[in-house]
Short mmCIF file of C-alpha atoms in Angstrom, two decimals:
data_model
loop_
_atom_site.label_atom_id
_atom_site.label_comp_id
_atom_site.label_asym_id
_atom_site.label_seq_id
_atom_site.Cartn_x
_atom_site.Cartn_y
_atom_site.Cartn_z
CA PHE D 1443 0.00 0.00 0.00
CA LEU D 1444 2.70 2.47 1.00
CA GLU D 1445 4.77 1.70 -2.09
CA SER D 1446 1.69 2.31 -4.25
CA ILE D 1447 1.10 5.74 -2.73
CA VAL D 1448 4.74 6.71 -3.23
CA SER D 1449 4.69 5.46 -6.84
CA LEU D 1450 1.54 7.45 -7.61
CA LEU D 1451 3.25 10.62 -6.45
CA ILE D 1452 6.54 9.95 -8.22
CA PHE D 1453 5.21 8.80 -11.60
CA TYR D 1454 1.83 10.50 -11.93
CA GLY D 1455 2.07 13.62 -9.75
CA GLU D 1456 -0.78 16.02 -10.49
CA LYS D 1457 -2.98 13.33 -12.08
CA HIS D 1458 -3.39 11.50 -8.76
CA TRP D 1459 -2.50 14.33 -6.37
CA GLN D 1460 -5.96 14.51 -4.80
CA THR D 1461 -5.83 10.79 -4.00
CA VAL D 1462 -2.39 11.02 -2.39
CA TRP D 1463 -3.24 14.25 -0.57
CA GLY D 1464 -6.44 12.74 0.82
CA ILE D 1465 -4.53 9.76 2.18
CA LEU D 1466 -1.94 12.03 3.82
CA GLN D 1467 -4.75 13.95 5.51
CA ARG D 1468 -6.66 10.87 6.69
CA GLN D 1469 -4.03 8.22 7.37
CA THR D 1470 -2.07 10.28 9.88
CA GLU D 1471 -0.50 7.21 11.46
CA LEU D 1472 1.15 6.34 8.12
CA VAL D 1473 2.33 9.81 7.15
CA ASP D 1474 5.87 9.55 8.56
CA GLU D 1475 6.45 6.24 6.83
CA ILE D 1476 5.06 7.49 3.50
CA ILE D 1477 7.24 10.61 3.58
CA GLY D 1478 10.25 8.55 4.59
CA LYS D 1479 9.77 6.02 1.77
CA LEU D 1480 9.32 8.89 -0.69
CA ALA D 1481 12.57 10.50 0.46
CA ASP D 1482 14.41 7.18 0.14
CA ARG D 1483 12.98 6.56 -3.34
CA VAL D 1484 13.69 9.95 -4.89
CA GLY D 1485 17.26 10.05 -3.64
CA TYR D 1486 19.33 12.51 -1.68
CA ARG D 1487 18.87 16.19 -2.70
CA ASN D 1488 16.38 15.29 -5.40
CA ALA D 1489 12.65 16.01 -5.64
CA GLY D 1490 12.24 15.77 -9.38
CA PHE D 1491 8.74 14.35 -8.96
CA ALA D 1492 7.66 17.91 -8.13
CA ASN D 1493 7.97 18.73 -11.85
CA LYS D 1494 4.71 16.82 -12.25
CA LEU D 1495 2.91 18.97 -9.64
CA SER D 1496 1.36 22.42 -9.87
CA GLU D 1497 2.93 25.32 -8.00
CA LYS D 1498 0.11 25.35 -5.47
CA HIS D 1499 0.43 21.66 -4.69
CA ILE D 1500 4.20 21.88 -4.34
CA ALA D 1501 3.67 24.66 -1.80
CA ASP D 1502 1.02 22.61 0.03
CA PHE D 1503 3.38 19.63 0.19
CA TYR D 1504 6.28 21.78 1.41
CA LEU D 1505 4.08 23.26 4.13
CA PHE D 1506 2.85 19.80 5.12
CA ILE D 1507 6.38 18.38 5.43
CA SER D 1508 7.63 21.49 7.24
CA ASN D 1509 4.92 21.13 9.88
CA ARG D 1510 5.51 17.39 10.21
CA PHE D 1511 9.31 17.58 10.12
CA PRO D 1512 10.21 21.08 11.41
CA PHE D 1513 13.15 22.92 9.90
CA GLU D 1514 14.68 23.59 13.32
CA LYS D 1515 14.76 19.86 14.14
CA ASP D 1516 16.73 18.81 11.07
CA PRO D 1517 19.65 16.51 12.05
CA LYS D 1518 23.22 17.58 11.44
CA LEU D 1519 25.34 15.63 9.00
CA ASN D 1520 27.88 13.44 10.84
CA GLY D 1521 28.88 11.03 8.10
CA LEU D 1522 25.77 8.86 8.26
CA VAL D 1523 22.91 9.83 5.92
CA THR D 1524 19.58 8.73 7.38
CA THR D 1525 16.01 8.82 6.10
CA ARG D 1526 15.46 11.95 8.22
CA HIS D 1527 18.36 13.64 6.41
CA GLY D 1528 16.70 12.68 3.14
CA ILE D 1529 13.39 14.20 4.23
CA SER D 1530 15.00 17.54 5.08
CA GLU D 1531 16.83 17.61 1.75
CA MET D 1532 13.67 16.63 -0.14
CA ARG D 1533 11.84 19.47 1.57
CA THR D 1534 14.56 21.92 0.50
CA SER D 1535 14.38 20.54 -3.05
CA LEU D 1536 10.64 21.20 -3.18
CA LEU D 1537 11.23 24.88 -2.47
CA SER D 1538 14.07 24.97 -5.00
CA ASN D 1539 11.72 23.49 -7.58
CA LEU D 1540 9.33 26.41 -7.02
CA VAL D 1541 12.17 28.91 -7.21
CA ASN D 1542 13.39 27.51 -10.52
CA LYS D 1543 10.00 27.39 -12.24
CA GLY D 1544 10.17 31.05 -13.17
CA THR D 1545 6.40 31.66 -13.08
CA ARG D 1546 4.18 34.20 -11.35
CA GLU D 1547 2.24 31.30 -9.81
CA ALA D 1548 5.45 30.00 -8.23
CA CYS D 1549 6.23 33.41 -6.74
CA MET D 1550 2.73 33.63 -5.28
CA ALA D 1551 3.10 30.11 -3.84
CA ILE D 1552 6.38 31.09 -2.15
CA GLU D 1553 4.77 34.25 -0.73
CA TYR D 1554 2.05 32.00 0.68
CA LEU D 1555 4.70 29.84 2.39
CA ALA D 1556 6.40 32.90 3.88
CA ASP D 1557 3.08 33.86 5.42
CA LYS D 1558 2.31 30.37 6.74
CA LEU D 1559 5.80 29.58 8.10
CA PRO D 1560 6.95 32.56 10.18
CA GLY D 1561 9.91 30.57 11.54
CA GLN D 1562 11.29 30.23 7.99
CA ARG D 1563 10.13 33.62 6.76
CA LEU D 1564 13.55 35.25 6.26
CA TYR D 1565 14.90 32.21 4.44
CA ILE D 1566 11.78 31.89 2.25
CA ILE D 1567 11.78 35.62 1.40
CA TRP D 1568 15.42 35.22 0.32
CA ARG D 1569 14.41 32.36 -1.97
CA LEU D 1570 11.47 34.44 -3.20
CA ARG D 1571 13.90 37.03 -4.55
CA GLU D 1572 15.55 34.26 -6.57
CA ALA D 1573 12.16 33.13 -7.87
CA GLN D 1574 11.23 36.67 -8.91
CA THR D 1575 14.53 37.05 -10.75
CA ASN D 1576 13.96 33.76 -12.56
CA THR D 1577 10.44 34.82 -13.49
CA LEU D 1578 11.66 38.12 -14.92
CA ARG D 1579 14.38 36.31 -16.85
CA LYS D 1580 11.94 33.84 -18.40
CA THR D 1581 9.07 36.22 -19.13
CA TRP D 1582 10.84 39.44 -20.12
CA PHE D 1583 10.75 40.39 -23.77
CA PRO D 1584 12.98 43.33 -24.79
CA PRO D 1585 11.19 46.21 -26.53
CA GLU D 1586 11.27 46.37 -30.30
CA PRO D 1587 13.18 49.29 -31.89
CA GLN D 1588 9.94 50.92 -33.04
CA GLN D 1589 8.60 50.75 -29.49
CA ILE D 1590 11.68 52.52 -28.15
CA ILE D 1591 11.26 55.22 -30.80
CA ALA D 1592 7.60 55.66 -29.82
CA LEU D 1593 8.57 56.04 -26.15
CA LEU D 1594 11.16 58.70 -26.99
CA GLN D 1595 8.71 60.65 -29.15
CA ASP D 1596 5.95 60.97 -26.53
CA GLU D 1597 6.54 61.27 -22.77
CA ASN D 1598 2.99 60.03 -22.09
CA ARG D 1599 3.65 56.62 -23.62
CA ARG D 1600 4.53 53.69 -21.40
CA TYR D 1601 6.17 50.28 -21.73
CA VAL D 1602 4.35 47.94 -19.32
CA GLU D 1603 6.02 44.79 -17.99
CA ASP D 1604 4.07 43.89 -14.83
CA ASP D 1605 0.78 44.43 -13.00
CA ASP D 1606 2.24 47.22 -10.88
CA GLU D 1607 3.23 49.20 -13.97
CA LEU D 1608 -0.21 48.59 -15.48
CA LEU D 1609 -1.81 49.94 -12.30
CA SER D 1610 0.32 53.10 -12.57
CA VAL D 1611 -0.80 53.59 -16.17
CA VAL D 1612 -4.47 53.13 -15.22
CA LEU D 1613 -4.10 55.69 -12.40
CA GLY D 1614 -2.54 58.14 -14.84
CA SER D 1615 -5.42 57.64 -17.23
CA LEU D 1616 -8.00 58.29 -14.51
CA ARG D 1617 -6.20 61.48 -13.51
CA ARG D 1618 -6.46 62.61 -17.13
CA MET D 1619 -10.15 61.74 -16.95
CA GLN D 1620 -10.50 63.91 -13.86
CA ALA D 1621 -8.78 66.85 -15.53
CA ASP D 1622 -10.80 66.44 -18.73
CA TYR D 1623 -14.16 66.28 -16.94
CA ARG D 1624 -13.44 69.38 -14.88
CA GLY D 1625 -11.74 71.44 -17.60
CA GLU D 1626 -12.90 74.57 -19.34
CA LEU D 1627 -15.86 72.73 -20.84
CA PRO D 1628 -16.78 70.40 -17.97
CA VAL D 1629 -18.67 67.29 -18.94
CA VAL D 1630 -19.18 66.11 -15.36
CA LEU D 1631 -22.93 66.53 -15.86
CA ARG D 1632 -23.00 63.15 -17.60
CA PHE D 1633 -22.58 61.58 -14.14
CA TRP D 1634 -25.79 63.22 -12.88
CA ASN D 1635 -29.53 62.91 -13.43
CA TYR D 1636 -31.49 66.14 -13.40
CA GLU D 1637 -34.70 67.81 -14.53
CA GLY D 1638 -35.02 70.63 -17.06
CA GLY D 1639 -32.34 71.95 -19.37
CA GLY D 1640 -29.85 74.76 -19.84
CA ASN D 1641 -29.88 77.23 -16.98
CA ASN D 1642 -33.13 75.71 -15.69
CA ARG D 1643 -31.61 72.39 -14.62
CA SER D 1644 -32.65 71.33 -11.14
CA ASN D 1645 -33.10 68.35 -8.79
CA PHE D 1646 -29.60 66.99 -9.40
CA ARG D 1647 -29.03 63.39 -8.34
CA PRO D 1648 -25.94 61.23 -8.98
CA LYS D 1649 -26.35 58.40 -11.43
CA ASP D 1650 -25.92 54.96 -9.89
CA GLU D 1651 -22.63 53.11 -9.46
CA GLU D 1652 -23.25 50.92 -12.51
CA ASP D 1653 -23.38 54.03 -14.72
CA LEU D 1654 -20.17 55.31 -13.13
CA SER D 1655 -18.47 51.97 -13.84
CA ASP D 1656 -19.68 52.03 -17.44
CA GLU D 1657 -18.32 55.55 -17.94
CA ILE D 1658 -14.93 54.65 -16.47
CA ALA D 1659 -14.66 51.48 -18.57
CA LYS D 1660 -15.45 53.49 -21.72
CA TRP D 1661 -12.85 56.11 -20.84
CA LEU D 1662 -10.11 53.54 -20.21
CA LYS D 1663 -10.93 51.70 -23.42
CA ASP D 1664 -10.56 54.93 -25.40
CA ASP D 1665 -7.66 56.48 -23.51
CA LEU D 1666 -5.53 53.33 -23.31
CA GLY D 1667 -6.67 51.82 -26.61
CA PRO D 1668 -4.55 51.45 -29.75
CA ALA D 1669 -5.69 54.80 -31.20
CA LYS D 1670 -3.97 56.74 -28.41
CA GLY D 1671 -1.00 54.39 -28.22
CA ILE D 1672 -0.35 55.12 -24.55
CA ILE D 1673 0.90 51.54 -23.97
CA VAL D 1674 3.29 50.57 -26.72
CA ASN D 1675 3.79 46.85 -26.12
CA ARG D 1676 0.35 45.59 -25.08
CA GLU D 1677 -3.28 45.67 -26.08
CA VAL D 1678 -5.47 46.92 -23.24
CA GLN D 1679 -8.91 45.36 -22.75
CA PRO D 1680 -11.06 46.98 -20.02
CA ARG D 1681 -14.32 45.16 -19.33
CA ARG D 1682 -17.13 45.36 -16.83
CA GLY D 1683 -17.72 42.63 -14.29
CA GLN D 1684 -21.02 41.37 -12.93
CA GLU D 1685 -21.41 44.15 -10.36
CA THR D 1686 -19.52 47.46 -10.35
CA ASP D 1687 -16.02 46.09 -10.81
CA ILE D 1688 -13.87 46.68 -13.88
CA ARG D 1689 -11.05 44.41 -14.97
CA VAL D 1690 -8.28 45.83 -17.11
CA ASP D 1691 -6.24 43.20 -18.96
CA ALA D 1692 -3.10 44.02 -20.93
CA ILE D 1693 -2.06 41.37 -23.46
CA ARG D 1694 1.36 41.44 -25.07
CA LEU D 1695 1.12 42.11 -28.79
CA GLY D 1696 2.07 39.09 -30.83
CA SER D 1697 2.45 36.86 -27.77
CA ALA D 1698 2.18 33.12 -28.28
CA SER D 1699 1.75 32.43 -24.57
CA GLU D 1700 -1.29 34.06 -23.01
CA GLU D 1701 -0.69 32.53 -19.61
CA ALA D 1702 2.60 34.35 -19.07
CA GLU D 1703 1.73 37.49 -20.99
CA ILE D 1704 -1.56 38.75 -19.54
CA LEU D 1705 -1.35 41.48 -16.89
CA SER D 1706 -4.45 42.46 -14.93
CA VAL D 1707 -5.74 45.18 -12.63
CA VAL D 1708 -9.17 44.99 -11.01
CA ILE D 1709 -11.05 48.18 -10.14
CA GLU D 1710 -13.82 48.28 -7.54
CA VAL D 1711 -16.13 51.30 -7.97
CA LYS D 1712 -18.16 52.90 -5.21
CA GLY D 1713 -20.35 55.99 -4.93
CA CYS D 1714 -19.49 58.19 -1.93
CA TRP D 1715 -22.86 57.30 -0.36
CA HIS D 1716 -22.22 53.54 -0.23
CA LYS D 1717 -22.78 52.10 3.25
CA GLU D 1718 -19.58 50.04 3.01
CA LEU D 1719 -17.47 52.87 1.60
CA LEU D 1720 -14.77 52.57 4.27
CA THR D 1721 -14.71 48.76 4.45
CA ALA D 1722 -15.27 47.51 0.89
CA MET D 1723 -11.61 47.95 -0.06
CA LYS D 1724 -10.88 45.10 2.35
CA THR D 1725 -14.02 42.96 2.04
CA GLN D 1726 -14.74 43.28 -1.70
CA LEU D 1727 -11.67 44.47 -3.59
CA ALA D 1728 -8.99 42.62 -1.61
CA GLY D 1729 -11.03 39.83 -0.01
CA ARG D 1730 -13.13 38.89 -3.01
CA TYR D 1731 -11.81 40.08 -6.38
CA MET D 1732 -8.06 40.08 -5.75
CA LYS D 1733 -7.71 37.05 -3.47
CA ASP D 1734 -10.24 34.78 -5.19
CA ASN D 1735 -8.91 35.54 -8.68
CA ASN D 1736 -5.18 35.66 -7.86
CA LEU D 1737 -4.92 39.28 -8.96
CA PRO D 1738 -2.05 41.03 -7.12
CA SER D 1739 -2.92 44.61 -8.14
CA GLY D 1740 -6.16 46.45 -7.44
CA LEU D 1741 -7.66 49.92 -7.51
CA TYR D 1742 -10.41 51.22 -5.23
CA LEU D 1743 -12.25 54.06 -6.99
CA VAL D 1744 -14.74 56.37 -5.26
CA GLY D 1745 -16.98 58.80 -7.12
CA TRP D 1746 -17.26 61.96 -4.99
CA TYR D 1747 -20.54 63.82 -5.62
CA LYS D 1748 -20.92 65.82 -2.40
CA CYS D 1749 -22.02 69.38 -3.24
CA ASP D 1750 -24.80 71.90 -2.56
CA LYS D 1751 -26.57 71.19 -5.86
CA TRP D 1752 -27.29 67.61 -4.86
CA ASP D 1753 -31.04 67.27 -4.26
CA ASN D 1754 -31.61 67.17 -0.49
CA THR D 1755 -34.54 64.76 -0.92
CA ASP D 1756 -32.19 62.05 -2.28
CA TYR D 1757 -31.65 59.64 0.65
CA ARG D 1758 -28.13 58.92 -0.53
CA LYS D 1759 -26.95 62.46 0.21
CA SER D 1760 -27.38 62.02 3.96
CA ALA D 1761 -25.39 58.76 3.82
CA VAL D 1762 -22.19 60.49 2.62
CA PRO D 1763 -19.49 60.67 5.33
CA LYS D 1764 -18.97 64.05 6.94
CA ASN D 1765 -15.33 64.03 5.83
CA THR D 1766 -13.94 66.31 3.17
CA ILE D 1767 -12.63 64.75 -0.02
CA GLU D 1768 -9.06 65.29 1.22
CA GLU D 1769 -9.84 63.56 4.52
CA LEU D 1770 -11.43 60.61 2.70
CA GLU D 1771 -8.38 60.25 0.45
CA LYS D 1772 -6.13 60.08 3.52
CA ILE D 1773 -8.33 57.46 5.22
CA LEU D 1774 -8.33 55.29 2.10
CA ASP D 1775 -4.57 55.69 1.61
CA ASN D 1776 -3.98 54.46 5.16
CA GLU D 1777 -6.31 51.48 4.63
CA ALA D 1778 -4.55 50.55 1.37
CA ASN D 1779 -1.14 50.60 3.08
CA ARG D 1780 -2.47 48.47 5.94
CA LEU D 1781 -3.91 45.87 3.55
CA LYS D 1782 -0.72 45.69 1.50
CA ASN D 1783 1.40 45.18 4.60
CA SER D 1784 -0.86 42.52 6.11
CA HIS D 1785 -1.67 40.32 3.08
CA SER D 1786 1.01 38.52 1.09
CA PHE D 1787 -1.22 38.07 -1.98
CA ILE D 1788 -1.44 41.87 -2.46
CA LYS D 1789 1.40 43.32 -4.51
CA GLN D 1790 -0.17 46.75 -4.92
CA ILE D 1791 -3.49 48.29 -3.94
CA LYS D 1792 -4.34 51.95 -4.48
CA PRO D 1793 -7.35 54.21 -3.89
CA ILE D 1794 -8.44 57.14 -6.05
CA VAL D 1795 -11.28 59.57 -5.41
CA LEU D 1796 -12.75 61.22 -8.52
CA ASP D 1797 -14.28 64.63 -7.84
CA LEU D 1798 -17.60 64.57 -9.73
CA SER D 1799 -19.26 67.35 -7.77
CA LEU D 1800 -21.06 70.20 -9.52
#
């Protein structure tokens, strides 16, 4: 029985992982013997069977072995190589396998281990730097000469290589949107419902959050699309989600590998009257969209409508926080920094408050 379990893991890996993993969880009295036989079979300093496992399952297995055979209890080498020595080396080889994969999924799996194993955190973070370097080496494509020329000709153009850079470009676009909508010929009225026309407009009420999301998605599609050429090496595809979220994907032009070449930023949109305005960055943007979809970069966007022209009979007006727009921006900045520092799956999270007041 034990030999069969070990053989399944060595020769079939991912195909029968759920079977092996289930046995390891249930047959606790056999775990030490299974791990020991596996270490003896794969050989000293070798965990090549991990090539047949996904990044997530390698991380799960490393965490499982680390908890069962703690790092700090590894035996010292004194000339005699035992099964326990083999287990510690196999564990190290599992982490090395992740480091050498050179994928974003591997980096996220290592970040997960750093969070789950505080006693190994410094060592794992050190290995994470190696993994990130390997990922950059395997996924980086140098810019074409015409792309370099385009960048030199227009200071607004950007060459985007990761999600963080894409987030910066999206923020820049939204700041242009803010300036455009509040310029000499303000078009901010499109975010409001009202009665009458011309100088007789009255009873102003903000349009709902879905309309705000639609407007933002349209702006990003136009501003970051191929006609403007803001991003020189990727095609940007903003699209609306099922609620008020927007997902911005950037796909490398001419790429043959979509898995390694798609960058993403998710945007959660809220009106300033929303009852969860101060908590949704954590519960919805980070806790739902980013974590559940493995998206490391997110943007929390608030439409700020607070002004005297807002119809007092609209129940939403009284729900707006008493803060000024500057105070709200500071509160959201602090929350974004707290979330980034406390969650390993978040690479970057930023808030922006668009002033849509009349």
